[in-house]
mmCIF file of N, CA, C and O in Angstrom:
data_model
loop_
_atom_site.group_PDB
_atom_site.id
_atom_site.type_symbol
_atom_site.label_atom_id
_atom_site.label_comp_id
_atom_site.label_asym_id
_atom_site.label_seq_id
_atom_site.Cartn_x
_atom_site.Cartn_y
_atom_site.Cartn_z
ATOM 1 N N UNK W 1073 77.887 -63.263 40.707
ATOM 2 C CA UNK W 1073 78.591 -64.254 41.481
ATOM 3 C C UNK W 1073 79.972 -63.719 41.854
ATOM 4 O O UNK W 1073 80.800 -63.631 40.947
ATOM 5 N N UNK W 1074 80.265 -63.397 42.934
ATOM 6 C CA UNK W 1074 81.488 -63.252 43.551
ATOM 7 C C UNK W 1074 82.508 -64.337 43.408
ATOM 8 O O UNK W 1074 82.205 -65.435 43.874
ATOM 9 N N UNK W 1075 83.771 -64.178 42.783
ATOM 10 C CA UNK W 1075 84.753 -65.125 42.458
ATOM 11 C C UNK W 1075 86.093 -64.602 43.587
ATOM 12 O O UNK W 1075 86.773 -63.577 43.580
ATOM 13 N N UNK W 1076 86.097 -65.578 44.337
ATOM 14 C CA UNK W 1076 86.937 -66.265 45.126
ATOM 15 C C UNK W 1076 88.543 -66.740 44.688
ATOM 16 O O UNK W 1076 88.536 -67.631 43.839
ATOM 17 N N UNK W 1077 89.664 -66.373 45.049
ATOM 18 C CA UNK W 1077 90.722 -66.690 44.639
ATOM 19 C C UNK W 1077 91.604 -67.454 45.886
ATOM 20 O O UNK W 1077 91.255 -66.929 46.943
ATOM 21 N N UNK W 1078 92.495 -68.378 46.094
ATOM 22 C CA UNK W 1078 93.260 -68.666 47.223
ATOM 23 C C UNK W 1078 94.187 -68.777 46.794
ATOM 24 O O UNK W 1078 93.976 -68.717 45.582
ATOM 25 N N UNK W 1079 95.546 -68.963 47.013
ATOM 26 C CA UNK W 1079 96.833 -69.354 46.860
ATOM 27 C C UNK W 1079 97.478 -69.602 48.266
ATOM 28 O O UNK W 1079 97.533 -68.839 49.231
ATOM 29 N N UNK W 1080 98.036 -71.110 48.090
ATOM 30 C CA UNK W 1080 99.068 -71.623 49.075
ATOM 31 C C UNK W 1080 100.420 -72.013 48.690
ATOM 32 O O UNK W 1080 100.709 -72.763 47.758
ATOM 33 N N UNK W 1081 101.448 -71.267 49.723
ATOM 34 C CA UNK W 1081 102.981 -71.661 49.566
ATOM 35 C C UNK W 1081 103.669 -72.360 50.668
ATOM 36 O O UNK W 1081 103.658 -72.081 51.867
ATOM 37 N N UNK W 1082 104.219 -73.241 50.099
ATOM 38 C CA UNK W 1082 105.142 -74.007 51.292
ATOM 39 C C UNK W 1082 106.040 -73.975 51.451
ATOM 40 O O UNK W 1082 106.805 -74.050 50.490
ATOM 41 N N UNK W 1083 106.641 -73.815 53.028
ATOM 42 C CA UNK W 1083 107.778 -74.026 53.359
ATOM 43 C C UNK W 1083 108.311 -72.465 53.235
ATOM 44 O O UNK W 1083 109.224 -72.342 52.418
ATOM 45 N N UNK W 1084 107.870 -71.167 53.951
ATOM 46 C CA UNK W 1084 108.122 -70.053 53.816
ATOM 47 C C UNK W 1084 108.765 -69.784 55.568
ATOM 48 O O UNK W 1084 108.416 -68.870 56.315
ATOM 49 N N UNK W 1085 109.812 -70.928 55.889
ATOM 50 C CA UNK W 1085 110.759 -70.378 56.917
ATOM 51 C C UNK W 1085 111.771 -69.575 56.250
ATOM 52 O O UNK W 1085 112.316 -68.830 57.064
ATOM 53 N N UNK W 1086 112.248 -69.444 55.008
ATOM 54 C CA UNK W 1086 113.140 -68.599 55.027
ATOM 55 C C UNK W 1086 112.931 -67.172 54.967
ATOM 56 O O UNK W 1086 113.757 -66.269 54.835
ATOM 57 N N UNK W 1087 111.340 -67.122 55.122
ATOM 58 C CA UNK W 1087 111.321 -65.507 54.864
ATOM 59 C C UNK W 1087 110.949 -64.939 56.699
ATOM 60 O O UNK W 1087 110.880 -63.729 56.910
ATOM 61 N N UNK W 1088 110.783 -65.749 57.645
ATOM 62 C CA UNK W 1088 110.959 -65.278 58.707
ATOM 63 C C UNK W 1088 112.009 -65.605 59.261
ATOM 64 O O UNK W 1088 112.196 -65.328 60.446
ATOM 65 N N UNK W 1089 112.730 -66.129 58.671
ATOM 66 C CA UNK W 1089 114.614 -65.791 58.688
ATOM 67 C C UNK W 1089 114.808 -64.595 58.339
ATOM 68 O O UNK W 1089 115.385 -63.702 58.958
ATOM 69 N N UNK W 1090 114.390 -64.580 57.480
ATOM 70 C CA UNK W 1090 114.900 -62.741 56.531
ATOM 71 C C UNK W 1090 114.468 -61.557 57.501
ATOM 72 O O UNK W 1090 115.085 -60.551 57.853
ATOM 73 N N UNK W 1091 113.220 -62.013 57.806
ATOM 74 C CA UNK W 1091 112.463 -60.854 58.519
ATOM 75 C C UNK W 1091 113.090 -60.500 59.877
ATOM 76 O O UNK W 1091 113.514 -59.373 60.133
ATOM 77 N N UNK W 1092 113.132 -61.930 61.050
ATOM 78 C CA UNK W 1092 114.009 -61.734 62.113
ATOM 79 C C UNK W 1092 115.722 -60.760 61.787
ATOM 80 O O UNK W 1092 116.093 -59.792 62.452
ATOM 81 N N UNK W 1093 116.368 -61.290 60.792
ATOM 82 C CA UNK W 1093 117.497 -61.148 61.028
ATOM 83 C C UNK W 1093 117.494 -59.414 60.002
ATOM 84 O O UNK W 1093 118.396 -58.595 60.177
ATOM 85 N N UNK W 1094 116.312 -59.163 58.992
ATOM 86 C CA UNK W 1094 116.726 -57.694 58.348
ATOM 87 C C UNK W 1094 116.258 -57.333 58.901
ATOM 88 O O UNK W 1094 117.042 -56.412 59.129
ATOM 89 N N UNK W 1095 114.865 -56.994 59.993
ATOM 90 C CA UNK W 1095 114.054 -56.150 60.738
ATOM 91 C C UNK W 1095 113.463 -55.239 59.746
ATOM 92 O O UNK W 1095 113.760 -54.163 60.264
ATOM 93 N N UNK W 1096 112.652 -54.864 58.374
ATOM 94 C CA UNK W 1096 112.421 -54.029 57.660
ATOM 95 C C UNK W 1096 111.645 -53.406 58.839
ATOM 96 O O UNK W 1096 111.504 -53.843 59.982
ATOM 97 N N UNK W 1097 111.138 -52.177 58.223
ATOM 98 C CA UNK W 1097 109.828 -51.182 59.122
ATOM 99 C C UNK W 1097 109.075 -51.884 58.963
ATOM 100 O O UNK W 1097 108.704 -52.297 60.062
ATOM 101 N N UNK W 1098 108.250 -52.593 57.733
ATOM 102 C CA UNK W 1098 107.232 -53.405 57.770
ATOM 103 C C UNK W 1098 107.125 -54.696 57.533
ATOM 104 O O UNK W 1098 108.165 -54.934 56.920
ATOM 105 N N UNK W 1099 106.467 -55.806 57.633
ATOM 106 C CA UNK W 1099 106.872 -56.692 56.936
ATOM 107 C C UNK W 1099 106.445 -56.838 55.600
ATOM 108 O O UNK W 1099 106.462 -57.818 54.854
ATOM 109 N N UNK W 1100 106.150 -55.952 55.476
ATOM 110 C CA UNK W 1100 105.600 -55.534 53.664
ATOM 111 C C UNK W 1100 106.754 -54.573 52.962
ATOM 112 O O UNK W 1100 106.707 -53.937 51.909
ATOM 113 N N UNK W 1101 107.765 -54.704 53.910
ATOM 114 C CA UNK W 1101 108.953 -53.747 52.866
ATOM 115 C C UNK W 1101 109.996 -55.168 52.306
ATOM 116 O O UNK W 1101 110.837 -55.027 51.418
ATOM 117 N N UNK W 1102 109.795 -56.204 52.859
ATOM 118 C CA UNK W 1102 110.086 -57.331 52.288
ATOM 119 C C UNK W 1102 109.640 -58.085 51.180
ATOM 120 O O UNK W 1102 108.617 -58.761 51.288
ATOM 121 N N UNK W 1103 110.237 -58.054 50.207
ATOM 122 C CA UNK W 1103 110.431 -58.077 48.599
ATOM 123 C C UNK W 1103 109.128 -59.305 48.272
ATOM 124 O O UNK W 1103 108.176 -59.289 47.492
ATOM 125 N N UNK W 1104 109.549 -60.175 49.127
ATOM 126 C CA UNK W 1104 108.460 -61.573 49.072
ATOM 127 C C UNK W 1104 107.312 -61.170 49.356
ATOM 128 O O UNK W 1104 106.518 -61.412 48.447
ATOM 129 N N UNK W 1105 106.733 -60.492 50.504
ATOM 130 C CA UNK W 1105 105.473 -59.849 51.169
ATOM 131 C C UNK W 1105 104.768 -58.800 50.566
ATOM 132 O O UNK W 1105 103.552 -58.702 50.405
ATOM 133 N N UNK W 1106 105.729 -57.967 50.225
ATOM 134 C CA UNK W 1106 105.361 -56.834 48.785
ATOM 135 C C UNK W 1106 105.036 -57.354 47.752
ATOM 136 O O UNK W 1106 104.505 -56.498 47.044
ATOM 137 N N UNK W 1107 105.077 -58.619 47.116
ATOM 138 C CA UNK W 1107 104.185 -58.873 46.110
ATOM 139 C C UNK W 1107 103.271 -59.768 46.473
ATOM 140 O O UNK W 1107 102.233 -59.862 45.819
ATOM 141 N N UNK W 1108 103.540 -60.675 47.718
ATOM 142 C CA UNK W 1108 101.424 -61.034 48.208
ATOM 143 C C UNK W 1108 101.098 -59.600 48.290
ATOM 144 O O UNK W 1108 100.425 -59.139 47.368
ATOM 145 N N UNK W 1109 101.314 -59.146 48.847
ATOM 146 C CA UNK W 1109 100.362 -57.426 49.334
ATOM 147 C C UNK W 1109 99.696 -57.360 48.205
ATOM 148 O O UNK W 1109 98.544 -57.779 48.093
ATOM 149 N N UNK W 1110 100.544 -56.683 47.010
ATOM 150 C CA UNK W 1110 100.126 -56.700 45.680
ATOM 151 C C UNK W 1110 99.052 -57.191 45.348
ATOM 152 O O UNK W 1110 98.005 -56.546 45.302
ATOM 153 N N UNK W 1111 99.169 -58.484 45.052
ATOM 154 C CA UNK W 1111 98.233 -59.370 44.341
ATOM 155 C C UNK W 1111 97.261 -59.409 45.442
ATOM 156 O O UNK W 1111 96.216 -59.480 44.794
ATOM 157 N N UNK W 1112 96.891 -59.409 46.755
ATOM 158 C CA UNK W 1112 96.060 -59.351 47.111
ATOM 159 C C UNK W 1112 95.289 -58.193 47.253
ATOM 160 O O UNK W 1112 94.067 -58.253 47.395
ATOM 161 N N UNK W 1113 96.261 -56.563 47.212
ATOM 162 C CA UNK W 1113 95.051 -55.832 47.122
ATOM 163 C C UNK W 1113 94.742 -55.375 45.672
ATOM 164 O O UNK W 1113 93.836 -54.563 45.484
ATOM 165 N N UNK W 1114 95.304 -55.761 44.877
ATOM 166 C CA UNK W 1114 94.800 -55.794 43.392
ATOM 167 C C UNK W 1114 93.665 -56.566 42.989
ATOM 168 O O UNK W 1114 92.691 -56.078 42.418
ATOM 169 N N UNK W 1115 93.841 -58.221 43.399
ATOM 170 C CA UNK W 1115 93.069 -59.216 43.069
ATOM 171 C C UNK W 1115 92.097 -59.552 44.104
ATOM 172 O O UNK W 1115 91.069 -60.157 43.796
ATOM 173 N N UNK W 1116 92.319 -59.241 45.193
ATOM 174 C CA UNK W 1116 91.495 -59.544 46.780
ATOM 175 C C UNK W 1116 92.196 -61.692 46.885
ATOM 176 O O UNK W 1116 91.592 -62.703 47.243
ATOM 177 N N UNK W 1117 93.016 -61.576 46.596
ATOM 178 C CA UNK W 1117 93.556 -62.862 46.835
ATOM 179 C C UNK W 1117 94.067 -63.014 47.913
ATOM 180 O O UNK W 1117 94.907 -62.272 48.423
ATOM 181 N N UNK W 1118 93.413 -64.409 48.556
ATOM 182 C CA UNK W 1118 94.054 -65.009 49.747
ATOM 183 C C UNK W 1118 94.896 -65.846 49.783
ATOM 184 O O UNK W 1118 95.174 -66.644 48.889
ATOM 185 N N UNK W 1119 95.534 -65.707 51.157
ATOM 186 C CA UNK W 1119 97.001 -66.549 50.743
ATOM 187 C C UNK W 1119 97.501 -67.375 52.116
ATOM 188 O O UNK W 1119 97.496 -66.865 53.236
ATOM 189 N N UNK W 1120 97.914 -68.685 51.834
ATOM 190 C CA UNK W 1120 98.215 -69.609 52.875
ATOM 191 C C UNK W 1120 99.505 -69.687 52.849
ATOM 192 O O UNK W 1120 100.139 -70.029 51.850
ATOM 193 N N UNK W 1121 100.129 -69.298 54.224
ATOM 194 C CA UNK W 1121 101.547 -69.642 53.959
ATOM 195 C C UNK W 1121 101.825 -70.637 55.400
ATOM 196 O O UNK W 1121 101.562 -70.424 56.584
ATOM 197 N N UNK W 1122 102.617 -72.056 54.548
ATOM 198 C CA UNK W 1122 102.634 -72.950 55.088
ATOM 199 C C UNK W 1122 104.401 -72.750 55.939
ATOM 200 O O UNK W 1122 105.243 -71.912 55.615
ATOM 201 N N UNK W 1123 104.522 -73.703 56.949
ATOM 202 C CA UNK W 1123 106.110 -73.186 57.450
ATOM 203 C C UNK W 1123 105.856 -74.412 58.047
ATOM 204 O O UNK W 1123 104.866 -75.017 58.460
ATOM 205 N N UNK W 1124 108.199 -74.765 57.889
ATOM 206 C CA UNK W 1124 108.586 -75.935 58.295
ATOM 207 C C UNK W 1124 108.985 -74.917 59.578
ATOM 208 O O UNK W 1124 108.998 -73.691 59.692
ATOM 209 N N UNK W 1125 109.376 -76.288 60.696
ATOM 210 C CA UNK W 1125 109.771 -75.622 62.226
ATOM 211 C C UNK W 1125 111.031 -75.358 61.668
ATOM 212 O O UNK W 1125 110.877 -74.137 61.685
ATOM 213 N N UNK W 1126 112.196 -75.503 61.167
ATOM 214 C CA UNK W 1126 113.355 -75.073 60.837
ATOM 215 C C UNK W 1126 113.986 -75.276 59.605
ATOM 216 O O UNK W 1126 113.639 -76.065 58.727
ATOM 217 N N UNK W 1127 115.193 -74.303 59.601
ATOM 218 C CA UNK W 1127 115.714 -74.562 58.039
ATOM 219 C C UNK W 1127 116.438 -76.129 57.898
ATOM 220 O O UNK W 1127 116.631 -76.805 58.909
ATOM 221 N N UNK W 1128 116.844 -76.659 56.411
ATOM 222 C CA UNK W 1128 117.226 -77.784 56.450
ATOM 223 C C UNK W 1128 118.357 -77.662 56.243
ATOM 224 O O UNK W 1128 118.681 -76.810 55.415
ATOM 225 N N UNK W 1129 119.402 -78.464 56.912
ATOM 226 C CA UNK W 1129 120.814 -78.572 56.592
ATOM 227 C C UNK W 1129 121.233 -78.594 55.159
ATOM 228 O O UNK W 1129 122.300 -78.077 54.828
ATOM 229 N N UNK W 1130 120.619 -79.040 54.488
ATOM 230 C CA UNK W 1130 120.942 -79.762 53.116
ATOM 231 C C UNK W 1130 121.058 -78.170 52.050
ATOM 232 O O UNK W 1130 121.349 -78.189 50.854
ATOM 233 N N UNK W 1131 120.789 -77.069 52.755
ATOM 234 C CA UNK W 1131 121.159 -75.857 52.202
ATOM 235 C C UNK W 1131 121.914 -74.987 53.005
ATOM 236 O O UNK W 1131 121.625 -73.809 53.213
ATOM 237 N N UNK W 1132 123.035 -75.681 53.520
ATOM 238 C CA UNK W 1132 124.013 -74.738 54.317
ATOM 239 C C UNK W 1132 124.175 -74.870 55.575
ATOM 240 O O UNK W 1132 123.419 -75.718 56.049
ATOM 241 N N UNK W 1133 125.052 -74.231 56.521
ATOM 242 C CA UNK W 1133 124.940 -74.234 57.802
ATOM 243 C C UNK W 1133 123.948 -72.828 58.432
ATOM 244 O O UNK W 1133 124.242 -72.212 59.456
ATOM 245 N N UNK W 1134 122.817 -72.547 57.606
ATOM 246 C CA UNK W 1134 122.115 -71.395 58.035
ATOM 247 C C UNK W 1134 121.267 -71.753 59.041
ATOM 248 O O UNK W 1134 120.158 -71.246 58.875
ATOM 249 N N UNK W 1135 121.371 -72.563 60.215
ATOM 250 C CA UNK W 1135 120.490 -72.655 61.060
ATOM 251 C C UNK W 1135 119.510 -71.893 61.409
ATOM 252 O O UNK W 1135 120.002 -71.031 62.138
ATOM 253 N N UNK W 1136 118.045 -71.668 61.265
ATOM 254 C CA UNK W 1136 117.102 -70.803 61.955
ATOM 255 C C UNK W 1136 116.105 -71.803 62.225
ATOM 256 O O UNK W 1136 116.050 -72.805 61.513
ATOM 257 N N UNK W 1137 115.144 -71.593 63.389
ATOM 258 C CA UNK W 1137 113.849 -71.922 63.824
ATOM 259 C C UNK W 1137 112.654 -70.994 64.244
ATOM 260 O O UNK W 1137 112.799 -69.819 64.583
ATOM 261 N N UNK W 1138 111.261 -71.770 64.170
ATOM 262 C CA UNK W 1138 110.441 -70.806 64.666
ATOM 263 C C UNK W 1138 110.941 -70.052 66.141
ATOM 264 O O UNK W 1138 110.768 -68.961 66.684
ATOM 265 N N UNK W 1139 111.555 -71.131 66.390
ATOM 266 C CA UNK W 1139 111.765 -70.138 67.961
ATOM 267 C C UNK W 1139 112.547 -69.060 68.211
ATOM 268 O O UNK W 1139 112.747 -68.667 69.360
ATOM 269 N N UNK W 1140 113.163 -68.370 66.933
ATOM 270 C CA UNK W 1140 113.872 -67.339 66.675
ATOM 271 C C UNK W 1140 112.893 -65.815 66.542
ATOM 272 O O UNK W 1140 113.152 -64.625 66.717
ATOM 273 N N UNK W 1141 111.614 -66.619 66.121
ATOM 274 C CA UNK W 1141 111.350 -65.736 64.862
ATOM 275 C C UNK W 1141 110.824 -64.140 65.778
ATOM 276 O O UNK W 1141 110.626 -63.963 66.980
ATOM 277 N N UNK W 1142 110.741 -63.312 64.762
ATOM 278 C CA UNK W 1142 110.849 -61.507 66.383
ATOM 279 C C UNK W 1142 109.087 -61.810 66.031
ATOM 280 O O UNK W 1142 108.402 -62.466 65.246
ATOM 281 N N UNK W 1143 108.945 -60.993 67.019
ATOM 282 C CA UNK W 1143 106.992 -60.957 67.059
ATOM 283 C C UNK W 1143 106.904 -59.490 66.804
ATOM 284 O O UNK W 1143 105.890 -58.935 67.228
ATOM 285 N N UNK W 1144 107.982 -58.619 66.053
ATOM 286 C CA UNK W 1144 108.002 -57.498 65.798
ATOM 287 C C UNK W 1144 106.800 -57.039 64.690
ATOM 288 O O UNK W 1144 106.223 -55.978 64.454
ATOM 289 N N UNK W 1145 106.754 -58.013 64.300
ATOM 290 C CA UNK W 1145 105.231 -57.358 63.167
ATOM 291 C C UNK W 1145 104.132 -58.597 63.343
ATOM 292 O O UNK W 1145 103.737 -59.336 62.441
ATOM 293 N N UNK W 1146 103.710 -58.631 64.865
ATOM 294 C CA UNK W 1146 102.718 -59.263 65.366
ATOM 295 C C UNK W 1146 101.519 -58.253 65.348
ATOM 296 O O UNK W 1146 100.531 -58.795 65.844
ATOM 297 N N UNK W 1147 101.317 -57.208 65.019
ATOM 298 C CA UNK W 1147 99.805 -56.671 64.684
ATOM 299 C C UNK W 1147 99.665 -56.444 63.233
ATOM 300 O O UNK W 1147 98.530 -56.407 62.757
ATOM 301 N N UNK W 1148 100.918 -56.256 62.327
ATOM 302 C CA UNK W 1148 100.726 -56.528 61.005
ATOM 303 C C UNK W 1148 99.991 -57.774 60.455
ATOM 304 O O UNK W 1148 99.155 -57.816 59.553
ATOM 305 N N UNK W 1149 100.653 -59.096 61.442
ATOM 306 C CA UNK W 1149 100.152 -60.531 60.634
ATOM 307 C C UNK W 1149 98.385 -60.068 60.992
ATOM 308 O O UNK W 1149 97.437 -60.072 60.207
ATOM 309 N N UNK W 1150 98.417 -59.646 62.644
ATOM 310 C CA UNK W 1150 97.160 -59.530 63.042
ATOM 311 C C UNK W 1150 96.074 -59.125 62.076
ATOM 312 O O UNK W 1150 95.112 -59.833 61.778
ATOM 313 N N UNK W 1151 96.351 -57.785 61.569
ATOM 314 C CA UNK W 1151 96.138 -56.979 60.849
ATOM 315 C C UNK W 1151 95.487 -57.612 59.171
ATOM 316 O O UNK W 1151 94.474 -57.437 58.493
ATOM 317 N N UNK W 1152 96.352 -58.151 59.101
ATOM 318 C CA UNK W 1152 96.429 -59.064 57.628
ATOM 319 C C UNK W 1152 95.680 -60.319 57.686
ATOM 320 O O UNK W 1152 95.455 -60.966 56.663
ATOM 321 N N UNK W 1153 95.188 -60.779 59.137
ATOM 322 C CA UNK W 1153 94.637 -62.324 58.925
ATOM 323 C C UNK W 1153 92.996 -62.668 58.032
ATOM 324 O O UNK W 1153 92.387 -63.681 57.686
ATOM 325 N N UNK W 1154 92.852 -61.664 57.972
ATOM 326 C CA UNK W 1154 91.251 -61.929 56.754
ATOM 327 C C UNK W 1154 91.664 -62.253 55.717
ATOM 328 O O UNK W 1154 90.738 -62.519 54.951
ATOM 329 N N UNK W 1155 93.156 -62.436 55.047
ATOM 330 C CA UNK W 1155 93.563 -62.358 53.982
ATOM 331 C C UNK W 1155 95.277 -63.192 53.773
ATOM 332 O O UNK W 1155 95.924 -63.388 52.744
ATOM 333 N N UNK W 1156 95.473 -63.403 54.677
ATOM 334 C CA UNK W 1156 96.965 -63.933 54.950
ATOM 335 C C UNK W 1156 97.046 -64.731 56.188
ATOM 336 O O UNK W 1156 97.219 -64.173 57.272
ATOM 337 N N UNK W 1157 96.906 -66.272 56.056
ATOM 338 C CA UNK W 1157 96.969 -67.052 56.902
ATOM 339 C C UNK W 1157 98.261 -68.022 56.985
ATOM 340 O O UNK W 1157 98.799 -68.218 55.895
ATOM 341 N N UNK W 1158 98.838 -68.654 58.091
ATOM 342 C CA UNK W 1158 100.053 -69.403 58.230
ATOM 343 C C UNK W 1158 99.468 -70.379 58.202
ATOM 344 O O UNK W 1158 100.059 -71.456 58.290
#
């Protein structure tokens, strides 16, 4: 019997804050993404990552929105969707 794993996180606008505004080479050189990577190619775990349209005031004046976000590692997500869904 093949065993199946999922994991879902919510509310992961601040890491395409991070991503827009550090630009790593990958989005797997990002500290958060480097350990889904991990656990998924260790464990074959899938992973849901849920996102608010913007950050909330109630933690600063850090304004960001999806409509910021770079499409710079748009064949990575591509790349990753058997296994990493928004």
């Amino acid at each position: 019997m093949k065993k199946i794993s999922s994991f879902v996180i919510d509310d992961v606008i601040w890491l395409f804050r991070d991503l827009t505004r550090e630009r790593p080479q990958s989005m797997f050189d990002n500290p958060f993404m480097s350990c889904l990577k991990k656990a998924h190619d260790k464990f074959g775990l899938k992973i849901q990552l849920n996102i608010f349209f913007r950050t909330d005031s109630y933690y600063g004046n850090d304004e960001f929105t999806l409509a910021e976000v770079t499409d710079a590692y748009k064949a990575e997500w591509e790349d990753a969707s058997d296994w990493l869904r928004l």
